[in-house]
Amino acid sequence: MKTKPSFTVNKLSLAIISVISAATLLAATPVYSQEPELTPVRDPGEVIPIEPIEVISVTGRLRSSASEATEERREQIAVADIMGSEQISRTGDGDAAAALRRVTGLTLKDGKFIYVRGLGERYSSTSLNGATVPSPDPTRNVVPLDMFPASIIESLSVQKSASANSPAAFGGGHVDIRTKSIPADFFFKASVGGRYNTNDSDDSYTYNGGGNDWTGQDDGTRSMPSNINDTIGQYGGISPIDIVSGSNGTVNYQAAQTINRDLALGLYRDMTIQNQSTDPAVRGDIAIGDRWDITDDIIFGALSAVSYKKQAENYTKREVELDGDSSQVQIENQKDTVGTDSIVQVSGMLNLGLEIGYNHKIETFTTYLQDTSDDVSLGIEETIDTLGEPNALQVYNIDYEERTLISNQIKGHHFIEDLNDAEFNWKYSDARSERYAPNEVSYTYNVVLDDNNELLSRNLNTQDAPKYVYSRLNDDSINYGWDLSYPINLDDAIVKLTTGYEYFERTRESYATRLGLDVNLSPTDTNGSILAGDFDDIFSDSNITNDTLDLELKDASTDTEDYIAAEKNDAVFVSMDIDFDDVWRVYAGVRYEDFRRVTLPIDPDGEISDEGGRYDLADYVIAEDGWFPSLSLTWKQTDTTQWRLGASKTIVRPDLREVSPVRFQDPVTGFDFFGNPELESSDILNLDLRWEYYSDNGNNFSVGAFYKDVDAPIEPIQRISEAGRQLKFYNAESGYIYGVETEFLQELEFLGSEGSIWEDFFVAGNLTVGDSEIEIEPNGEIDPTNNTRRMTGHSQWVANLQLSYDSSDSYHSATLVYNVFGERIAYGGRGGLDDVYEKPFHSLDFTYTFFPTTSTTVKLKAKNILGETTEYEQQSYQVYAKDPGTEYTLQFSYEY
């Protein structure tokens, strides 16, 4: 049984940092870099950053923004896309994840994670206002994008090809979330709304103390009792045997049993799942900002925003496990679940800006995100032995977690007139994320059902003891850097030389404690009828105190669930950007990164685990460096068309959880995953070619092709020796991905005569088609059915279509949005069973906005109109399905 003293964590973290620092001294190498460029604008106080992105910004019918998008897009050096707040508002998407699926080549996974060009979220990276931030999700490297409400987002940038100023660690794309900036004038905006889902009814699931607090945060009742750690500290464990041996003979076995049962009394046991009416959903936003002229040369601005959402999401889910091979398939296990996920999301930000004259600007960004989920479910599970029989298992689960992210950032932008208007930029960011799951509970009943699946009898399953899991993950990061750009004006060209430096550091601590309520009582015993009661009645104070259950509180923790880790990355970069008479533009840059990481598994005694001697300490250390060149060429063929060509080298490094030899569970599918310290990084060669057309009235069209050669791609693969869906990460031999992307925006006024209603419509869309392939060799742990197959998570096609209407009198606006992706592999099959495919999800959403006055707005949105269900399929069997329902939201806004 392990204890979590803070001084132990600190010492281990410092030890890891020391190891990394030593590696730094051995591998120190000077390098150069480039940050996003700044173009001087001589309006008072304005310094406008020009990021390497392509712009798709929708304002009204895009008449005003089309020309801006055209000009900005022509000046970019990398292939990228951006969505502005106006386009997000138009489609009605409530968070960053939902909005990004509208971007060309992007698909949404589990409502939280973005796949770029068919590559899973592990091939993407995320930054907040240009700074890398840690993820509060222990199962993912990137931040869950559903944590960022649309109300605080100014724009979303997805950079798809590399440049020297960008981190080298991405394969599909780099997502930068930009929060709202300092306003030009005073403004105030407030909105309030509600939600209805077709799954809402009077059968929401909850428990006493669950899902009711408006803050969503635990009040301390769920946390692990302090006397458990006290007992460990005193006796070395919590079992009666540990207590007896740790007391040096002063405590006999009977007294030790009493001490053990007293520990069980401290657990929060009022956990009987019950039904209640579904509470109405509530959401609201408030934002206020202004700027002040301190002197003729100094301007100060401030912006603050708060967003709140509380709702209960009912769902139904099916999970099926297959066995056998393609010639003879049988259902090994089947589970049908109904549940309710009570969600509370709170976000806030405070951004400040100081402009000194024409040439200096300093900004600060403070962002707070909190996402609380209280997921309560009831499932009927049948095994191969009980399918078709009246016997089954009734499985109860309560999964409560709090995820938070706090980020503090400061940036500076400066023009140096005495140095030929050279540009100097700097940044510093300090961020902390946390996942706190203080009381995840599961317990099972043996039940007998009639022909209508109605309950005839039930008894607590004492063979599978009720489990309590207490876990916490803390992730802290620091990110800072600078760049200096120097322009040179030649007779027929403009040259900009840029160099810079960037540093990133992260430390992580991940702990979990598992406790089991071991009951040595059967239904046939004298007091056996107690086992037919509700959970809180069975484990009542009197039953525990009087030893009616013959109860023992056991430590159910495994040897490899906890780990601590730290990593450092030093980067320098240098680039040259040459513009030849506004016809040819050549960009060349190189980035050098020196990356070091240590990941140490911790055993229940708080010591570094050697995983049974399988791994050496050196296996837990990664120290690698490399050069990452990038090259792009732009030819402005005519005033309306241009060509882009890009080539670059990037890398995808294993995530912390992927190299930690510990078990963790995917929160969406429930599959168990295991890390692998022997994983290698994946080098990627990227090629891009793109043709773009822009008309004078804002219509545009583009088509492009891309190719990525991936060395040793990382794939989750089911292990031979494990029952059920238990997967581990392995390097495939090789892989590649290629495709064609096309997008367009077209006003529809050509369909009618002048003054017709068609002038109020426009259509936009994009389509990506492509393919991928990896080679996987079997070994002692894996026996993949298909040694050659598509990459996990890759869809052969992704399509978006948007039809929008803006009335000529400016009172009405409407948008119909369709999104669909082709089937993609969720994970590879083994032992002759085919791969598991996630089936296409046809998403159709509609948003209508009414502007009764210049200050008020009424917005109605319907989401998933077609009533689609998320489905996985294997060998023509549905092995996973979840119904999100159809959602309707209504929102009222006021803006001054």
Short mmCIF file of N, CA and C in Angstrom, two decimals, residues 565-698:
data_model
loop_
_atom_site.label_atom_id
_atom_site.label_comp_id
_atom_site.label_asym_id
_atom_site.label_seq_id
_atom_site.Cartn_x
_atom_site.Cartn_y
_atom_site.Cartn_z
N ALA A 565 7.64 11.96 -14.16
CA ALA A 565 8.38 12.21 -15.40
C ALA A 565 8.74 13.68 -15.50
N ALA A 566 9.74 13.95 -16.30
CA ALA A 566 10.13 15.32 -16.60
C ALA A 566 10.78 15.35 -17.97
N GLU A 567 10.66 16.46 -18.64
CA GLU A 567 11.30 16.61 -19.94
C GLU A 567 11.72 18.05 -20.17
N LYS A 568 12.76 18.21 -20.98
CA LYS A 568 13.26 19.52 -21.38
C LYS A 568 13.51 19.52 -22.88
N ASN A 569 13.31 20.67 -23.49
CA ASN A 569 13.58 20.80 -24.90
C ASN A 569 14.13 22.20 -25.18
N ASP A 570 15.37 22.25 -25.63
CA ASP A 570 15.99 23.50 -26.07
C ASP A 570 15.95 23.54 -27.60
N ALA A 571 15.54 24.68 -28.13
CA ALA A 571 15.48 24.81 -29.59
C ALA A 571 16.04 26.15 -30.02
N VAL A 572 16.80 26.14 -31.11
CA VAL A 572 17.22 27.38 -31.75
C VAL A 572 16.90 27.26 -33.22
N PHE A 573 16.68 28.38 -33.87
CA PHE A 573 16.27 28.33 -35.26
C PHE A 573 16.75 29.57 -35.99
N VAL A 574 16.91 29.41 -37.29
CA VAL A 574 17.31 30.51 -38.16
C VAL A 574 16.58 30.34 -39.48
N SER A 575 16.18 31.45 -40.09
CA SER A 575 15.46 31.35 -41.35
C SER A 575 15.76 32.56 -42.22
N MET A 576 15.48 32.41 -43.51
CA MET A 576 15.63 33.48 -44.49
C MET A 576 14.37 33.51 -45.35
N ASP A 577 13.76 34.67 -45.47
CA ASP A 577 12.54 34.86 -46.24
C ASP A 577 12.83 35.91 -47.31
N ILE A 578 12.77 35.50 -48.60
CA ILE A 578 13.11 36.40 -49.71
C ILE A 578 11.90 36.56 -50.60
N ASP A 579 11.50 37.82 -50.84
CA ASP A 579 10.38 38.14 -51.73
C ASP A 579 10.93 38.87 -52.96
N PHE A 580 10.82 38.20 -54.13
CA PHE A 580 11.33 38.76 -55.38
C PHE A 580 10.21 39.48 -56.12
N ASP A 581 10.17 40.81 -56.01
CA ASP A 581 9.22 41.63 -56.76
C ASP A 581 7.78 41.14 -56.63
N ASP A 582 7.43 40.60 -55.50
CA ASP A 582 6.07 40.16 -55.23
C ASP A 582 5.59 39.13 -56.26
N VAL A 583 6.53 38.37 -56.84
CA VAL A 583 6.18 37.30 -57.78
C VAL A 583 6.65 35.95 -57.23
N TRP A 584 7.91 35.86 -56.86
CA TRP A 584 8.47 34.65 -56.25
C TRP A 584 8.80 34.93 -54.78
N ARG A 585 8.52 33.95 -53.96
CA ARG A 585 8.89 34.06 -52.54
C ARG A 585 9.52 32.74 -52.11
N VAL A 586 10.69 32.84 -51.52
CA VAL A 586 11.43 31.66 -51.08
C VAL A 586 11.67 31.77 -49.57
N TYR A 587 11.30 30.73 -48.89
CA TYR A 587 11.53 30.66 -47.44
C TYR A 587 12.35 29.41 -47.15
N ALA A 588 13.41 29.57 -46.38
CA ALA A 588 14.24 28.44 -45.97
C ALA A 588 14.62 28.64 -44.51
N GLY A 589 14.45 27.59 -43.73
CA GLY A 589 14.79 27.68 -42.31
C GLY A 589 15.23 26.34 -41.78
N VAL A 590 15.89 26.36 -40.66
CA VAL A 590 16.29 25.13 -40.01
C VAL A 590 16.15 25.31 -38.50
N ARG A 591 15.69 24.26 -37.86
CA ARG A 591 15.47 24.27 -36.41
C ARG A 591 16.28 23.13 -35.80
N TYR A 592 16.93 23.43 -34.70
CA TYR A 592 17.67 22.41 -33.97
C TYR A 592 17.01 22.24 -32.61
N GLU A 593 16.72 20.98 -32.23
CA GLU A 593 16.12 20.70 -30.93
C GLU A 593 16.95 19.68 -30.18
N ASP A 594 17.16 19.96 -28.91
CA ASP A 594 17.87 19.06 -28.00
C ASP A 594 16.86 18.63 -26.94
N PHE A 595 16.36 17.41 -27.06
CA PHE A 595 15.24 16.91 -26.26
C PHE A 595 15.73 15.86 -25.27
N ARG A 596 15.29 15.99 -24.01
CA ARG A 596 15.63 15.04 -22.95
C ARG A 596 14.40 14.73 -22.12
N ARG A 597 14.25 13.46 -21.77
CA ARG A 597 13.09 13.05 -20.97
C ARG A 597 13.47 11.87 -20.08
N VAL A 598 12.89 11.87 -18.87
CA VAL A 598 13.01 10.74 -17.95
C VAL A 598 11.61 10.39 -17.47
N THR A 599 11.25 9.12 -17.57
CA THR A 599 9.95 8.63 -17.09
C THR A 599 10.19 7.46 -16.17
N LEU A 600 9.79 7.58 -14.92
CA LEU A 600 10.11 6.56 -13.92
C LEU A 600 8.83 5.97 -13.34
N PRO A 601 8.60 4.66 -13.54
CA PRO A 601 7.46 4.00 -12.88
C PRO A 601 7.73 3.82 -11.39
N ILE A 602 6.70 3.98 -10.59
CA ILE A 602 6.82 3.92 -9.13
C ILE A 602 6.01 2.74 -8.61
N ASP A 603 6.62 1.93 -7.74
CA ASP A 603 5.90 0.80 -7.18
C ASP A 603 5.10 1.24 -5.96
N PRO A 604 4.26 0.35 -5.39
CA PRO A 604 3.40 0.74 -4.26
C PRO A 604 4.16 1.25 -3.05
N ASP A 605 5.45 0.95 -2.93
CA ASP A 605 6.23 1.44 -1.79
C ASP A 605 6.87 2.79 -2.07
N GLY A 606 6.58 3.38 -3.23
CA GLY A 606 7.14 4.68 -3.57
C GLY A 606 8.54 4.60 -4.15
N GLU A 607 9.02 3.39 -4.47
CA GLU A 607 10.34 3.20 -5.05
C GLU A 607 10.24 3.08 -6.57
N ILE A 608 11.37 3.34 -7.24
CA ILE A 608 11.40 3.18 -8.69
C ILE A 608 11.27 1.71 -9.04
N SER A 609 10.28 1.39 -9.87
CA SER A 609 10.01 0.01 -10.24
C SER A 609 10.90 -0.41 -11.39
N ASP A 610 11.41 -1.65 -11.34
CA ASP A 610 12.22 -2.15 -12.45
C ASP A 610 11.42 -3.07 -13.36
N GLU A 611 10.07 -3.10 -13.15
CA GLU A 611 9.19 -3.91 -14.00
C GLU A 611 9.68 -5.35 -14.08
N GLY A 612 9.96 -5.91 -12.90
CA GLY A 612 10.37 -7.31 -12.85
C GLY A 612 11.72 -7.57 -13.50
N GLY A 613 12.55 -6.52 -13.58
CA GLY A 613 13.85 -6.68 -14.20
C GLY A 613 13.84 -6.66 -15.71
N ARG A 614 12.68 -6.40 -16.31
CA ARG A 614 12.59 -6.42 -17.78
C ARG A 614 13.29 -5.21 -18.39
N TYR A 615 13.19 -4.06 -17.72
CA TYR A 615 13.76 -2.84 -18.27
C TYR A 615 14.90 -2.34 -17.38
N ASP A 616 15.95 -1.79 -18.03
CA ASP A 616 17.02 -1.11 -17.32
C ASP A 616 16.63 0.35 -17.10
N LEU A 617 17.33 0.99 -16.18
CA LEU A 617 17.06 2.40 -15.92
C LEU A 617 17.26 3.23 -17.18
N ALA A 618 18.22 2.81 -18.03
CA ALA A 618 18.47 3.55 -19.26
C ALA A 618 17.27 3.53 -20.20
N ASP A 619 16.41 2.49 -20.09
CA ASP A 619 15.24 2.41 -20.95
C ASP A 619 14.24 3.52 -20.65
N TYR A 620 14.32 4.10 -19.46
CA TYR A 620 13.38 5.15 -19.07
C TYR A 620 13.87 6.54 -19.44
N VAL A 621 15.03 6.62 -20.07
CA VAL A 621 15.63 7.92 -20.40
C VAL A 621 15.68 8.08 -21.91
N ILE A 622 15.24 9.23 -22.38
CA ILE A 622 15.35 9.58 -23.80
C ILE A 622 16.20 10.84 -23.91
N ALA A 623 17.25 10.79 -24.71
CA ALA A 623 18.08 11.96 -24.98
C ALA A 623 18.40 11.95 -26.46
N GLU A 624 17.78 12.86 -27.20
CA GLU A 624 17.99 12.89 -28.64
C GLU A 624 17.98 14.33 -29.13
N ASP A 625 18.74 14.58 -30.16
CA ASP A 625 18.75 15.91 -30.77
C ASP A 625 18.71 15.74 -32.28
N GLY A 626 18.39 16.82 -32.98
CA GLY A 626 18.31 16.72 -34.42
C GLY A 626 18.06 18.06 -35.08
N TRP A 627 18.33 18.09 -36.39
CA TRP A 627 18.11 19.27 -37.21
C TRP A 627 16.84 19.05 -38.04
N PHE A 628 16.00 20.08 -38.11
CA PHE A 628 14.73 19.97 -38.79
C PHE A 628 14.58 21.11 -39.80
N PRO A 629 14.96 20.83 -41.05
CA PRO A 629 14.89 21.88 -42.07
C PRO A 629 13.47 22.04 -42.63
N SER A 630 13.17 23.23 -43.12
CA SER A 630 11.90 23.49 -43.78
C SER A 630 12.15 24.44 -44.95
N LEU A 631 11.44 24.19 -46.04
CA LEU A 631 11.61 24.98 -47.26
C LEU A 631 10.24 25.18 -47.89
N SER A 632 9.97 26.41 -48.34
CA SER A 632 8.73 26.67 -49.06
C SER A 632 8.99 27.65 -50.19
N LEU A 633 8.25 27.45 -51.28
CA LEU A 633 8.38 28.28 -52.46
C LEU A 633 6.98 28.69 -52.91
N THR A 634 6.78 30.00 -53.11
CA THR A 634 5.49 30.52 -53.55
C THR A 634 5.68 31.27 -54.87
N TRP A 635 4.85 30.90 -55.86
CA TRP A 635 4.87 31.58 -57.16
C TRP A 635 3.52 32.23 -57.39
N LYS A 636 3.49 33.56 -57.44
CA LYS A 636 2.26 34.29 -57.69
C LYS A 636 2.07 34.37 -59.21
N GLN A 637 1.34 33.36 -59.70
CA GLN A 637 1.20 33.17 -61.14
C GLN A 637 0.49 34.35 -61.81
N THR A 638 -0.62 34.79 -61.23
CA THR A 638 -1.36 35.95 -61.73
C THR A 638 -1.83 36.76 -60.53
N ASP A 639 -2.65 37.76 -60.79
CA ASP A 639 -3.19 38.55 -59.69
C ASP A 639 -4.19 37.74 -58.86
N THR A 640 -4.70 36.66 -59.40
CA THR A 640 -5.72 35.88 -58.69
C THR A 640 -5.30 34.46 -58.36
N THR A 641 -4.17 34.00 -58.86
CA THR A 641 -3.75 32.62 -58.61
C THR A 641 -2.30 32.57 -58.13
N GLN A 642 -2.00 31.52 -57.36
CA GLN A 642 -0.62 31.30 -56.93
C GLN A 642 -0.41 29.83 -56.59
N TRP A 643 0.85 29.42 -56.64
CA TRP A 643 1.26 28.05 -56.32
C TRP A 643 2.13 28.06 -55.07
N ARG A 644 2.00 26.99 -54.27
CA ARG A 644 2.85 26.82 -53.09
C ARG A 644 3.49 25.43 -53.14
N LEU A 645 4.75 25.37 -52.76
CA LEU A 645 5.47 24.11 -52.64
C LEU A 645 6.22 24.12 -51.32
N GLY A 646 6.07 23.06 -50.55
CA GLY A 646 6.73 23.00 -49.25
C GLY A 646 7.33 21.63 -48.98
N ALA A 647 8.45 21.61 -48.29
CA ALA A 647 9.10 20.37 -47.88
C ALA A 647 9.71 20.60 -46.50
N SER A 648 9.60 19.60 -45.64
CA SER A 648 10.13 19.76 -44.28
C SER A 648 10.33 18.40 -43.63
N LYS A 649 11.09 18.42 -42.56
CA LYS A 649 11.29 17.25 -41.72
C LYS A 649 10.80 17.57 -40.32
N THR A 650 9.98 16.69 -39.76
CA THR A 650 9.49 16.85 -38.39
C THR A 650 9.67 15.54 -37.64
N ILE A 651 9.20 15.51 -36.41
CA ILE A 651 9.35 14.31 -35.58
C ILE A 651 8.14 14.19 -34.67
N VAL A 652 7.77 12.98 -34.36
CA VAL A 652 6.74 12.72 -33.35
C VAL A 652 7.34 11.83 -32.28
N ARG A 653 7.42 12.37 -31.08
CA ARG A 653 8.02 11.63 -29.97
C ARG A 653 6.93 10.91 -29.18
N PRO A 654 7.26 9.77 -28.58
CA PRO A 654 6.26 9.08 -27.75
C PRO A 654 5.79 9.98 -26.62
N ASP A 655 4.52 9.88 -26.31
CA ASP A 655 3.96 10.63 -25.20
C ASP A 655 4.41 9.99 -23.88
N LEU A 656 4.29 10.76 -22.81
CA LEU A 656 4.70 10.25 -21.49
C LEU A 656 3.97 8.97 -21.12
N ARG A 657 2.67 8.92 -21.37
CA ARG A 657 1.91 7.73 -20.98
C ARG A 657 2.26 6.55 -21.88
N GLU A 658 2.75 6.80 -23.10
CA GLU A 658 3.06 5.72 -24.03
C GLU A 658 4.37 5.03 -23.67
N VAL A 659 5.29 5.73 -23.01
CA VAL A 659 6.56 5.11 -22.65
C VAL A 659 6.59 4.68 -21.19
N SER A 660 5.57 4.99 -20.42
CA SER A 660 5.52 4.58 -19.02
C SER A 660 4.93 3.18 -18.94
N PRO A 661 5.65 2.20 -18.37
CA PRO A 661 5.16 0.82 -18.32
C PRO A 661 4.08 0.66 -17.26
N VAL A 662 3.02 1.43 -17.39
CA VAL A 662 1.92 1.40 -16.43
C VAL A 662 0.62 1.19 -17.19
N ARG A 663 -0.37 0.75 -16.48
CA ARG A 663 -1.68 0.52 -17.06
C ARG A 663 -2.54 1.78 -16.91
N PHE A 664 -3.27 2.12 -17.94
CA PHE A 664 -4.25 3.19 -17.84
C PHE A 664 -5.44 2.86 -18.73
N GLN A 665 -6.56 3.47 -18.43
CA GLN A 665 -7.80 3.15 -19.13
C GLN A 665 -8.26 4.34 -19.95
N ASP A 666 -8.62 4.07 -21.20
CA ASP A 666 -9.19 5.12 -22.04
C ASP A 666 -10.54 5.52 -21.48
N PRO A 667 -10.74 6.81 -21.16
CA PRO A 667 -11.98 7.21 -20.51
C PRO A 667 -13.21 7.10 -21.39
N VAL A 668 -13.04 7.01 -22.70
CA VAL A 668 -14.18 6.95 -23.61
C VAL A 668 -14.60 5.51 -23.88
N THR A 669 -13.65 4.68 -24.31
CA THR A 669 -13.98 3.30 -24.67
C THR A 669 -13.86 2.33 -23.51
N GLY A 670 -13.11 2.71 -22.47
CA GLY A 670 -12.90 1.80 -21.36
C GLY A 670 -11.83 0.76 -21.62
N PHE A 671 -11.13 0.83 -22.76
CA PHE A 671 -10.08 -0.13 -23.06
C PHE A 671 -8.87 0.11 -22.17
N ASP A 672 -8.19 -0.96 -21.79
CA ASP A 672 -6.96 -0.86 -21.00
C ASP A 672 -5.77 -0.73 -21.94
N PHE A 673 -4.87 0.21 -21.63
CA PHE A 673 -3.66 0.42 -22.40
C PHE A 673 -2.44 0.27 -21.49
N PHE A 674 -1.32 -0.14 -22.10
CA PHE A 674 -0.06 -0.27 -21.38
C PHE A 674 1.03 0.46 -22.15
N GLY A 675 1.87 1.19 -21.41
CA GLY A 675 2.97 1.89 -22.04
C GLY A 675 4.12 0.96 -22.36
N ASN A 676 5.06 1.48 -23.16
CA ASN A 676 6.19 0.67 -23.62
C ASN A 676 7.45 1.54 -23.63
N PRO A 677 8.36 1.35 -22.67
CA PRO A 677 9.59 2.16 -22.61
C PRO A 677 10.51 1.99 -23.82
N GLU A 678 10.29 0.96 -24.63
CA GLU A 678 11.17 0.70 -25.76
C GLU A 678 10.75 1.44 -27.02
N LEU A 679 9.70 2.27 -26.93
CA LEU A 679 9.24 3.01 -28.11
C LEU A 679 10.31 3.97 -28.61
N GLU A 680 10.35 4.14 -29.93
CA GLU A 680 11.25 5.09 -30.57
C GLU A 680 10.45 6.23 -31.18
N SER A 681 11.10 7.37 -31.35
CA SER A 681 10.46 8.51 -32.00
C SER A 681 10.29 8.23 -33.49
N SER A 682 9.29 8.91 -34.08
CA SER A 682 8.98 8.73 -35.49
C SER A 682 9.43 9.95 -36.28
N ASP A 683 10.39 9.79 -37.17
CA ASP A 683 10.80 10.86 -38.07
C ASP A 683 9.83 10.93 -39.24
N ILE A 684 9.50 12.15 -39.67
CA ILE A 684 8.51 12.34 -40.72
C ILE A 684 9.06 13.28 -41.79
N LEU A 685 8.96 12.87 -43.04
CA LEU A 685 9.27 13.71 -44.18
C LEU A 685 7.95 14.22 -44.76
N ASN A 686 7.80 15.55 -44.88
CA ASN A 686 6.54 16.17 -45.30
C ASN A 686 6.73 16.87 -46.64
N LEU A 687 5.81 16.64 -47.58
CA LEU A 687 5.79 17.33 -48.87
C LEU A 687 4.40 17.90 -49.11
N ASP A 688 4.33 19.16 -49.58
CA ASP A 688 3.06 19.82 -49.85
C ASP A 688 3.13 20.56 -51.18
N LEU A 689 2.04 20.48 -51.95
CA LEU A 689 1.89 21.26 -53.17
C LEU A 689 0.46 21.78 -53.21
N ARG A 690 0.30 23.10 -53.48
CA ARG A 690 -1.04 23.69 -53.40
C ARG A 690 -1.20 24.79 -54.44
N TRP A 691 -2.38 24.81 -55.08
CA TRP A 691 -2.76 25.88 -56.00
C TRP A 691 -3.96 26.61 -55.43
N GLU A 692 -3.92 27.96 -55.48
CA GLU A 692 -4.97 28.78 -54.86
C GLU A 692 -5.48 29.81 -55.86
N TYR A 693 -6.79 30.02 -55.80
CA TYR A 693 -7.43 31.03 -56.65
C TYR A 693 -8.28 31.94 -55.77
N TYR A 694 -8.18 33.24 -55.99
CA TYR A 694 -8.96 34.23 -55.25
C TYR A 694 -9.62 35.18 -56.25
N SER A 695 -10.90 35.39 -56.12
CA SER A 695 -11.58 36.37 -56.98
C SER A 695 -11.65 37.70 -56.25
N ASP A 696 -11.97 38.74 -56.98
CA ASP A 696 -12.03 40.07 -56.39
C ASP A 696 -13.18 40.22 -55.40
N ASN A 697 -14.24 39.45 -55.56
CA ASN A 697 -15.40 39.59 -54.66
C ASN A 697 -15.36 38.66 -53.46
N GLY A 698 -14.25 37.94 -53.30
CA GLY A 698 -14.10 37.12 -52.09
C GLY A 698 -14.28 35.64 -52.31
#
